[in-house]
Amino acid sequence: MCPHVNWDQEEQQFKMWYSAGETYEPDAIGYATSPDGIHWQKSLVNPIFTPDPAHGWEQHKVTACQVIKRQNEYVMFYIGFEDTHTARIGIARSPDGITRWERHPDNPIISPTPGGWDSDACYKPFAVWNDRKQKWYLWYNGRSGRPEYVGLATHSGFDLGFRQTCRICPEQRNNSLS
């Protein structure tokens, strides 16, 4: 579920990170590789990323990641669940994208805002690095009951960490975001 696939030009293979574990509600993140995008080999060390009970905000499960290779490391943006409904977004990094994941000390980087449009959950992260502007952009879903909204967090500089800057209100969205 929720696969994120990158093509690794150096290694000439596809790399996939995906949510797995429980049958209907994944609770961990797995990894697989493929030379052609059709035939996949799961990692022998799966799951590669699991909930950390020491961090209450992600004690229930971790899911739906996006992984970006930058310089000599892989950066994972992921959803951590405190319980069945309360979701936050965190960052971790690894030298190989499989092992030795180090969680960011300021996790979670995006949390529900009390009384805000995203007061129930923040999830489905999608990050982009803009080299020209030297800025990270992180879009994510948020909700307070229903409906869902799309939020944007930005961070200047290549290091990790974001700050919430705005949300895309229903009246600002075009129909393609609905």
mmCIF file with all atom_site columns, C-alpha atoms in Angstrom:
data_model
loop_
_atom_site.group_PDB
_atom_site.id
_atom_site.type_symbol
_atom_site.label_atom_id
_atom_site.label_alt_id
_atom_site.label_comp_id
_atom_site.label_asym_id
_atom_site.label_entity_id
_atom_site.label_seq_id
_atom_site.pdbx_PDB_ins_code
_atom_site.Cartn_x
_atom_site.Cartn_y
_atom_site.Cartn_z
_atom_site.occupancy
_atom_site.B_iso_or_equiv
_atom_site.pdbx_formal_charge
_atom_site.auth_seq_id
_atom_site.auth_comp_id
_atom_site.auth_asym_id
_atom_site.auth_atom_id
_atom_site.pdbx_PDB_model_num
ATOM 1   C CA . MET A 1 1   ? 0.000   0.000  0.000   1.00 0.00 ? 1   MET A CA 1
ATOM 2   C CA . CYS A 1 2   ? 1.026   3.612  -0.572  1.00 0.00 ? 2   CYS A CA 1
ATOM 3   C CA . PRO A 1 3   ? 4.176   2.840  -2.578  1.00 0.00 ? 3   PRO A CA 1
ATOM 4   C CA . HIS A 1 4   ? 6.825   5.447  -3.265  1.00 0.00 ? 4   HIS A CA 1
ATOM 5   C CA . VAL A 1 5   ? 9.162   4.500  -6.127  1.00 0.00 ? 5   VAL A CA 1
ATOM 6   C CA . ASN A 1 6   ? 12.436  6.116  -7.229  1.00 0.00 ? 6   ASN A CA 1
ATOM 7   C CA . TRP A 1 7   ? 14.728  5.233  -10.109 1.00 0.00 ? 7   TRP A CA 1
ATOM 8   C CA . ASP A 1 8   ? 18.353  5.011  -8.937  1.00 0.00 ? 8   ASP A CA 1
ATOM 9   C CA . GLN A 1 9   ? 20.489  5.985  -11.927 1.00 0.00 ? 9   GLN A CA 1
ATOM 10  C CA . GLU A 1 10  ? 23.755  4.871  -10.288 1.00 0.00 ? 10  GLU A CA 1
ATOM 11  C CA . GLU A 1 11  ? 22.483  1.421  -9.352  1.00 0.00 ? 11  GLU A CA 1
ATOM 12  C CA . GLN A 1 12  ? 20.250  1.098  -12.433 1.00 0.00 ? 12  GLN A CA 1
ATOM 13  C CA . GLN A 1 13  ? 17.249  -0.133 -10.457 1.00 0.00 ? 13  GLN A CA 1
ATOM 14  C CA . PHE A 1 14  ? 13.901  0.951  -9.099  1.00 0.00 ? 14  PHE A CA 1
ATOM 15  C CA . LYS A 1 15  ? 13.630  1.322  -5.328  1.00 0.00 ? 15  LYS A CA 1
ATOM 16  C CA . MET A 1 16  ? 10.261  1.084  -3.610  1.00 0.00 ? 16  MET A CA 1
ATOM 17  C CA . TRP A 1 17  ? 9.283   1.976  -0.056  1.00 0.00 ? 17  TRP A CA 1
ATOM 18  C CA . TYR A 1 18  ? 5.764   0.879  0.873   1.00 0.00 ? 18  TYR A CA 1
ATOM 19  C CA . SER A 1 19  ? 3.365   0.528  3.793   1.00 0.00 ? 19  SER A CA 1
ATOM 20  C CA . ALA A 1 20  ? 2.979   -3.047 5.020   1.00 0.00 ? 20  ALA A CA 1
ATOM 21  C CA . GLY A 1 21  ? 2.369   -5.192 8.057   1.00 0.00 ? 21  GLY A CA 1
ATOM 22  C CA . GLU A 1 22  ? -1.250  -5.620 9.034   1.00 0.00 ? 22  GLU A CA 1
ATOM 23  C CA . THR A 1 23  ? -3.667  -6.900 6.386   1.00 0.00 ? 23  THR A CA 1
ATOM 24  C CA . TYR A 1 24  ? -6.039  -3.923 6.227   1.00 0.00 ? 24  TYR A CA 1
ATOM 25  C CA . GLU A 1 25  ? -4.154  -1.248 8.124   1.00 0.00 ? 25  GLU A CA 1
ATOM 26  C CA . PRO A 1 26  ? -0.404  -1.234 7.454   1.00 0.00 ? 26  PRO A CA 1
ATOM 27  C CA . ASP A 1 27  ? 1.723   -0.462 10.498  1.00 0.00 ? 27  ASP A CA 1
ATOM 28  C CA . ALA A 1 28  ? 5.309   -0.435 9.179   1.00 0.00 ? 28  ALA A CA 1
ATOM 29  C CA . ILE A 1 29  ? 7.365   0.407  6.084   1.00 0.00 ? 29  ILE A CA 1
ATOM 30  C CA . GLY A 1 30  ? 8.941   -2.142 3.753   1.00 0.00 ? 30  GLY A CA 1
ATOM 31  C CA . TYR A 1 31  ? 11.461  -1.939 0.921   1.00 0.00 ? 31  TYR A CA 1
ATOM 32  C CA . ALA A 1 32  ? 11.882  -3.686 -2.442  1.00 0.00 ? 32  ALA A CA 1
ATOM 33  C CA . THR A 1 33  ? 13.995  -3.296 -5.596  1.00 0.00 ? 33  THR A CA 1
ATOM 34  C CA . SER A 1 34  ? 13.411  -4.061 -9.264  1.00 0.00 ? 34  SER A CA 1
ATOM 35  C CA . PRO A 1 35  ? 15.495  -3.903 -12.439 1.00 0.00 ? 35  PRO A CA 1
ATOM 36  C CA . ASP A 1 36  ? 12.432  -3.279 -14.619 1.00 0.00 ? 36  ASP A CA 1
ATOM 37  C CA . GLY A 1 37  ? 9.615   -1.952 -12.400 1.00 0.00 ? 37  GLY A CA 1
ATOM 38  C CA . ILE A 1 38  ? 7.657   -5.181 -12.909 1.00 0.00 ? 38  ILE A CA 1
ATOM 39  C CA . HIS A 1 39  ? 9.566   -7.906 -11.061 1.00 0.00 ? 39  HIS A CA 1
ATOM 40  C CA . TRP A 1 40  ? 10.255  -6.940 -7.440  1.00 0.00 ? 40  TRP A CA 1
ATOM 41  C CA . GLN A 1 41  ? 12.497  -8.402 -4.745  1.00 0.00 ? 41  GLN A CA 1
ATOM 42  C CA . LYS A 1 42  ? 11.552  -7.599 -1.143  1.00 0.00 ? 42  LYS A CA 1
ATOM 43  C CA . SER A 1 43  ? 14.360  -6.758 1.250   1.00 0.00 ? 43  SER A CA 1
ATOM 44  C CA . LEU A 1 44  ? 15.431  -9.521 3.609   1.00 0.00 ? 44  LEU A CA 1
ATOM 45  C CA . VAL A 1 45  ? 15.471  -7.005 6.471   1.00 0.00 ? 45  VAL A CA 1
ATOM 46  C CA . ASN A 1 46  ? 11.783  -5.984 6.121   1.00 0.00 ? 46  ASN A CA 1
ATOM 47  C CA . PRO A 1 47  ? 10.220  -4.174 7.757   1.00 0.00 ? 47  PRO A CA 1
ATOM 48  C CA . ILE A 1 48  ? 12.859  -1.483 7.450   1.00 0.00 ? 48  ILE A CA 1
ATOM 49  C CA . PHE A 1 49  ? 11.023  1.114  9.559   1.00 0.00 ? 49  PHE A CA 1
ATOM 50  C CA . THR A 1 50  ? 8.647   0.424  12.446  1.00 0.00 ? 50  THR A CA 1
ATOM 51  C CA . PRO A 1 51  ? 6.832   2.488  15.079  1.00 0.00 ? 51  PRO A CA 1
ATOM 52  C CA . ASP A 1 52  ? 8.976   3.610  17.982  1.00 0.00 ? 52  ASP A CA 1
ATOM 53  C CA . PRO A 1 53  ? 7.103   3.235  21.289  1.00 0.00 ? 53  PRO A CA 1
ATOM 54  C CA . ALA A 1 54  ? 9.544   5.719  22.864  1.00 0.00 ? 54  ALA A CA 1
ATOM 55  C CA . HIS A 1 55  ? 7.988   8.402  20.654  1.00 0.00 ? 55  HIS A CA 1
ATOM 56  C CA . GLY A 1 56  ? 4.327   8.507  21.685  1.00 0.00 ? 56  GLY A CA 1
ATOM 57  C CA . TRP A 1 57  ? 3.284   10.437 18.588  1.00 0.00 ? 57  TRP A CA 1
ATOM 58  C CA . GLU A 1 58  ? 4.117   7.407  16.387  1.00 0.00 ? 58  GLU A CA 1
ATOM 59  C CA . GLN A 1 59  ? 3.576   4.551  18.843  1.00 0.00 ? 59  GLN A CA 1
ATOM 60  C CA . HIS A 1 60  ? 0.611   3.016  16.966  1.00 0.00 ? 60  HIS A CA 1
ATOM 61  C CA . LYS A 1 61  ? 2.009   2.782  13.425  1.00 0.00 ? 61  LYS A CA 1
ATOM 62  C CA . VAL A 1 62  ? 4.151   4.401  10.711  1.00 0.00 ? 62  VAL A CA 1
ATOM 63  C CA . THR A 1 63  ? 2.965   4.478  7.094   1.00 0.00 ? 63  THR A CA 1
ATOM 64  C CA . ALA A 1 64  ? 2.850   6.164  3.698   1.00 0.00 ? 64  ALA A CA 1
ATOM 65  C CA . CYS A 1 65  ? 6.349   7.511  3.276   1.00 0.00 ? 65  CYS A CA 1
ATOM 66  C CA . GLN A 1 66  ? 8.148   9.484  0.606   1.00 0.00 ? 66  GLN A CA 1
ATOM 67  C CA . VAL A 1 67  ? 11.890  8.902  0.300   1.00 0.00 ? 67  VAL A CA 1
ATOM 68  C CA . ILE A 1 68  ? 14.306  11.327 -1.349  1.00 0.00 ? 68  ILE A CA 1
ATOM 69  C CA . LYS A 1 69  ? 17.965  10.627 -2.057  1.00 0.00 ? 69  LYS A CA 1
ATOM 70  C CA . ARG A 1 70  ? 20.096  13.682 -1.366  1.00 0.00 ? 70  ARG A CA 1
ATOM 71  C CA . GLN A 1 71  ? 23.869  13.803 -1.345  1.00 0.00 ? 71  GLN A CA 1
ATOM 72  C CA . ASN A 1 72  ? 25.019  10.771 0.690   1.00 0.00 ? 72  ASN A CA 1
ATOM 73  C CA . GLU A 1 73  ? 21.781  9.956  2.480   1.00 0.00 ? 73  GLU A CA 1
ATOM 74  C CA . TYR A 1 74  ? 18.139  9.085  2.047   1.00 0.00 ? 74  TYR A CA 1
ATOM 75  C CA . VAL A 1 75  ? 15.502  11.249 3.711   1.00 0.00 ? 75  VAL A CA 1
ATOM 76  C CA . MET A 1 76  ? 12.122  9.753  4.574   1.00 0.00 ? 76  MET A CA 1
ATOM 77  C CA . PHE A 1 77  ? 9.006   11.831 5.198   1.00 0.00 ? 77  PHE A CA 1
ATOM 78  C CA . TYR A 1 78  ? 6.486   9.572  6.922   1.00 0.00 ? 78  TYR A CA 1
ATOM 79  C CA . ILE A 1 79  ? 3.211   9.481  8.827   1.00 0.00 ? 79  ILE A CA 1
ATOM 80  C CA . GLY A 1 80  ? 3.250   8.490  12.474  1.00 0.00 ? 80  GLY A CA 1
ATOM 81  C CA . PHE A 1 81  ? 0.062   7.552  14.298  1.00 0.00 ? 81  PHE A CA 1
ATOM 82  C CA . GLU A 1 82  ? -0.341  8.077  18.028  1.00 0.00 ? 82  GLU A CA 1
ATOM 83  C CA . ASP A 1 83  ? -3.588  6.095  17.907  1.00 0.00 ? 83  ASP A CA 1
ATOM 84  C CA . THR A 1 84  ? -6.028  5.022  15.210  1.00 0.00 ? 84  THR A CA 1
ATOM 85  C CA . HIS A 1 85  ? -6.903  8.598  14.201  1.00 0.00 ? 85  HIS A CA 1
ATOM 86  C CA . THR A 1 86  ? -4.230  11.095 15.286  1.00 0.00 ? 86  THR A CA 1
ATOM 87  C CA . ALA A 1 87  ? -1.530  11.416 12.625  1.00 0.00 ? 87  ALA A CA 1
ATOM 88  C CA . ARG A 1 88  ? 1.576   13.571 12.391  1.00 0.00 ? 88  ARG A CA 1
ATOM 89  C CA . ILE A 1 89  ? 4.463   13.872 9.948   1.00 0.00 ? 89  ILE A CA 1
ATOM 90  C CA . GLY A 1 90  ? 8.061   13.057 10.775  1.00 0.00 ? 90  GLY A CA 1
ATOM 91  C CA . ILE A 1 91  ? 11.444  12.828 9.078   1.00 0.00 ? 91  ILE A CA 1
ATOM 92  C CA . ALA A 1 92  ? 14.126  10.172 9.295   1.00 0.00 ? 92  ALA A CA 1
ATOM 93  C CA . ARG A 1 93  ? 17.372  9.625  7.422   1.00 0.00 ? 93  ARG A CA 1
ATOM 94  C CA . SER A 1 94  ? 19.502  6.652  6.475   1.00 0.00 ? 94  SER A CA 1
ATOM 95  C CA . PRO A 1 95  ? 22.847  6.214  4.706   1.00 0.00 ? 95  PRO A CA 1
ATOM 96  C CA . ASP A 1 96  ? 21.454  3.477  2.421   1.00 0.00 ? 96  ASP A CA 1
ATOM 97  C CA . GLY A 1 97  ? 17.664  3.926  2.502   1.00 0.00 ? 97  GLY A CA 1
ATOM 98  C CA . ILE A 1 98  ? 17.245  0.554  4.223   1.00 0.00 ? 98  ILE A CA 1
ATOM 99  C CA . THR A 1 99  ? 19.036  0.426  7.572   1.00 0.00 ? 99  THR A CA 1
ATOM 100 C CA . ARG A 1 100 ? 20.191  2.711  10.397  1.00 0.00 ? 100 ARG A CA 1
ATOM 101 C CA . TRP A 1 101 ? 17.240  5.089  10.157  1.00 0.00 ? 101 TRP A CA 1
ATOM 102 C CA . GLU A 1 102 ? 17.765  8.098  12.400  1.00 0.00 ? 102 GLU A CA 1
ATOM 103 C CA . ARG A 1 103 ? 14.659  10.035 13.373  1.00 0.00 ? 103 ARG A CA 1
ATOM 104 C CA . HIS A 1 104 ? 14.886  13.827 13.384  1.00 0.00 ? 104 HIS A CA 1
ATOM 105 C CA . PRO A 1 105 ? 15.248  15.138 16.958  1.00 0.00 ? 105 PRO A CA 1
ATOM 106 C CA . ASP A 1 106 ? 12.475  17.709 16.372  1.00 0.00 ? 106 ASP A CA 1
ATOM 107 C CA . ASN A 1 107 ? 9.906   15.128 15.211  1.00 0.00 ? 107 ASN A CA 1
ATOM 108 C CA . PRO A 1 108 ? 7.104   15.425 14.559  1.00 0.00 ? 108 PRO A CA 1
ATOM 109 C CA . ILE A 1 109 ? 7.756   18.250 12.115  1.00 0.00 ? 109 ILE A CA 1
ATOM 110 C CA . ILE A 1 110 ? 4.048   18.736 11.301  1.00 0.00 ? 110 ILE A CA 1
ATOM 111 C CA . SER A 1 111 ? 1.378   18.234 13.982  1.00 0.00 ? 111 SER A CA 1
ATOM 112 C CA . PRO A 1 112 ? -2.350  18.918 14.244  1.00 0.00 ? 112 PRO A CA 1
ATOM 113 C CA . THR A 1 113 ? -3.112  22.515 15.183  1.00 0.00 ? 113 THR A CA 1
ATOM 114 C CA . PRO A 1 114 ? -5.479  22.732 18.178  1.00 0.00 ? 114 PRO A CA 1
ATOM 115 C CA . GLY A 1 115 ? -8.724  24.265 16.909  1.00 0.00 ? 115 GLY A CA 1
ATOM 116 C CA . GLY A 1 116 ? -7.287  24.535 13.387  1.00 0.00 ? 116 GLY A CA 1
ATOM 117 C CA . TRP A 1 117 ? -8.255  23.172 10.008  1.00 0.00 ? 117 TRP A CA 1
ATOM 118 C CA . ASP A 1 118 ? -5.891  20.235 10.627  1.00 0.00 ? 118 ASP A CA 1
ATOM 119 C CA . SER A 1 119 ? -6.735  19.630 14.300  1.00 0.00 ? 119 SER A CA 1
ATOM 120 C CA . ASP A 1 120 ? -7.444  15.892 13.846  1.00 0.00 ? 120 ASP A CA 1
ATOM 121 C CA . ALA A 1 121 ? -4.617  14.712 11.618  1.00 0.00 ? 121 ALA A CA 1
ATOM 122 C CA . CYS A 1 122 ? -1.734  15.705 9.321   1.00 0.00 ? 122 CYS A CA 1
ATOM 123 C CA . TYR A 1 123 ? -0.731  13.044 6.797   1.00 0.00 ? 123 TYR A CA 1
ATOM 124 C CA . LYS A 1 124 ? 0.237   12.102 3.204   1.00 0.00 ? 124 LYS A CA 1
ATOM 125 C CA . PRO A 1 125 ? 3.458   14.153 3.008   1.00 0.00 ? 125 PRO A CA 1
ATOM 126 C CA . PHE A 1 126 ? 4.973   15.079 -0.341  1.00 0.00 ? 126 PHE A CA 1
ATOM 127 C CA . ALA A 1 127 ? 8.210   17.086 -0.267  1.00 0.00 ? 127 ALA A CA 1
ATOM 128 C CA . VAL A 1 128 ? 10.175  18.837 -3.014  1.00 0.00 ? 128 VAL A CA 1
ATOM 129 C CA . TRP A 1 129 ? 13.582  20.523 -2.775  1.00 0.00 ? 129 TRP A CA 1
ATOM 130 C CA . ASN A 1 130 ? 13.884  23.688 -4.897  1.00 0.00 ? 130 ASN A CA 1
ATOM 131 C CA . ASP A 1 131 ? 17.591  24.087 -5.592  1.00 0.00 ? 131 ASP A CA 1
ATOM 132 C CA . ARG A 1 132 ? 17.238  27.557 -7.119  1.00 0.00 ? 132 ARG A CA 1
ATOM 133 C CA . LYS A 1 133 ? 15.357  28.965 -4.105  1.00 0.00 ? 133 LYS A CA 1
ATOM 134 C CA . GLN A 1 134 ? 17.255  26.807 -1.578  1.00 0.00 ? 134 GLN A CA 1
ATOM 135 C CA . LYS A 1 135 ? 13.938  25.863 -0.030  1.00 0.00 ? 135 LYS A CA 1
ATOM 136 C CA . TRP A 1 136 ? 11.955  22.741 0.872   1.00 0.00 ? 136 TRP A CA 1
ATOM 137 C CA . TYR A 1 137 ? 8.215   22.613 0.109   1.00 0.00 ? 137 TYR A CA 1
ATOM 138 C CA . LEU A 1 138 ? 6.131   20.010 1.936   1.00 0.00 ? 138 LEU A CA 1
ATOM 139 C CA . TRP A 1 139 ? 2.498   19.513 0.943   1.00 0.00 ? 139 TRP A CA 1
ATOM 140 C CA . TYR A 1 140 ? 0.322   17.406 3.193   1.00 0.00 ? 140 TYR A CA 1
ATOM 141 C CA . ASN A 1 141 ? -3.292  16.538 3.885   1.00 0.00 ? 141 ASN A CA 1
ATOM 142 C CA . GLY A 1 142 ? -4.965  17.730 7.051   1.00 0.00 ? 142 GLY A CA 1
ATOM 143 C CA . ARG A 1 143 ? -8.426  17.482 8.504   1.00 0.00 ? 143 ARG A CA 1
ATOM 144 C CA . SER A 1 144 ? -10.662 18.505 11.332  1.00 0.00 ? 144 SER A CA 1
ATOM 145 C CA . GLY A 1 145 ? -13.599 16.199 10.855  1.00 0.00 ? 145 GLY A CA 1
ATOM 146 C CA . ARG A 1 146 ? -14.411 16.626 7.210   1.00 0.00 ? 146 ARG A CA 1
ATOM 147 C CA . PRO A 1 147 ? -13.518 17.891 4.609   1.00 0.00 ? 147 PRO A CA 1
ATOM 148 C CA . GLU A 1 148 ? -9.810  17.384 4.025   1.00 0.00 ? 148 GLU A CA 1
ATOM 149 C CA . TYR A 1 149 ? -7.539  20.239 3.077   1.00 0.00 ? 149 TYR A CA 1
ATOM 150 C CA . VAL A 1 150 ? -4.078  20.497 1.559   1.00 0.00 ? 150 VAL A CA 1
ATOM 151 C CA . GLY A 1 151 ? -1.471  22.302 3.630   1.00 0.00 ? 151 GLY A CA 1
ATOM 152 C CA . LEU A 1 152 ? 1.939   23.643 2.723   1.00 0.00 ? 152 LEU A CA 1
ATOM 153 C CA . ALA A 1 153 ? 4.981   23.846 4.969   1.00 0.00 ? 153 ALA A CA 1
ATOM 154 C CA . THR A 1 154 ? 8.273   25.384 3.868   1.00 0.00 ? 154 THR A CA 1
ATOM 155 C CA . HIS A 1 155 ? 11.808  25.441 5.147   1.00 0.00 ? 155 HIS A CA 1
ATOM 156 C CA . SER A 1 156 ? 14.705  27.560 3.911   1.00 0.00 ? 156 SER A CA 1
ATOM 157 C CA . GLY A 1 157 ? 18.048  25.801 3.652   1.00 0.00 ? 157 GLY A CA 1
ATOM 158 C CA . PHE A 1 158 ? 19.031  22.235 2.910   1.00 0.00 ? 158 PHE A CA 1
ATOM 159 C CA . ASP A 1 159 ? 18.969  21.010 6.522   1.00 0.00 ? 159 ASP A CA 1
ATOM 160 C CA . LEU A 1 160 ? 15.893  19.258 7.894   1.00 0.00 ? 160 LEU A CA 1
ATOM 161 C CA . GLY A 1 161 ? 12.902  20.884 9.547   1.00 0.00 ? 161 GLY A CA 1
ATOM 162 C CA . PHE A 1 162 ? 9.772   22.700 8.385   1.00 0.00 ? 162 PHE A CA 1
ATOM 163 C CA . ARG A 1 163 ? 7.365   25.298 9.609   1.00 0.00 ? 163 ARG A CA 1
ATOM 164 C CA . GLN A 1 164 ? 3.711   25.450 8.708   1.00 0.00 ? 164 GLN A CA 1
ATOM 165 C CA . THR A 1 165 ? 2.949   28.504 6.604   1.00 0.00 ? 165 THR A CA 1
ATOM 166 C CA . CYS A 1 166 ? -0.524  28.197 5.139   1.00 0.00 ? 166 CYS A CA 1
ATOM 167 C CA . ARG A 1 167 ? -3.324  25.972 4.060   1.00 0.00 ? 167 ARG A CA 1
ATOM 168 C CA . ILE A 1 168 ? -5.072  25.809 0.741   1.00 0.00 ? 168 ILE A CA 1
ATOM 169 C CA . CYS A 1 169 ? -8.645  26.743 1.570   1.00 0.00 ? 169 CYS A CA 1
ATOM 170 C CA . PRO A 1 170 ? -11.579 25.217 -0.336  1.00 0.00 ? 170 PRO A CA 1
ATOM 171 C CA . GLU A 1 171 ? -12.240 28.573 -1.970  1.00 0.00 ? 171 GLU A CA 1
ATOM 172 C CA . GLN A 1 172 ? -8.592  28.737 -3.128  1.00 0.00 ? 172 GLN A CA 1
ATOM 173 C CA . ARG A 1 173 ? -8.419  25.215 -4.539  1.00 0.00 ? 173 ARG A CA 1
ATOM 174 C CA . ASN A 1 174 ? -9.216  24.503 -8.130  1.00 0.00 ? 174 ASN A CA 1
ATOM 175 C CA . ASN A 1 175 ? -11.363 21.459 -8.804  1.00 0.00 ? 175 ASN A CA 1
ATOM 176 C CA . SER A 1 176 ? -8.384  19.253 -9.645  1.00 0.00 ? 176 SER A CA 1
ATOM 177 C CA . LEU A 1 177 ? -7.351  19.241 -5.958  1.00 0.00 ? 177 LEU A CA 1
ATOM 178 C CA . SER A 1 178 ? -10.774 18.146 -4.686  1.00 0.00 ? 178 SER A CA 1
#
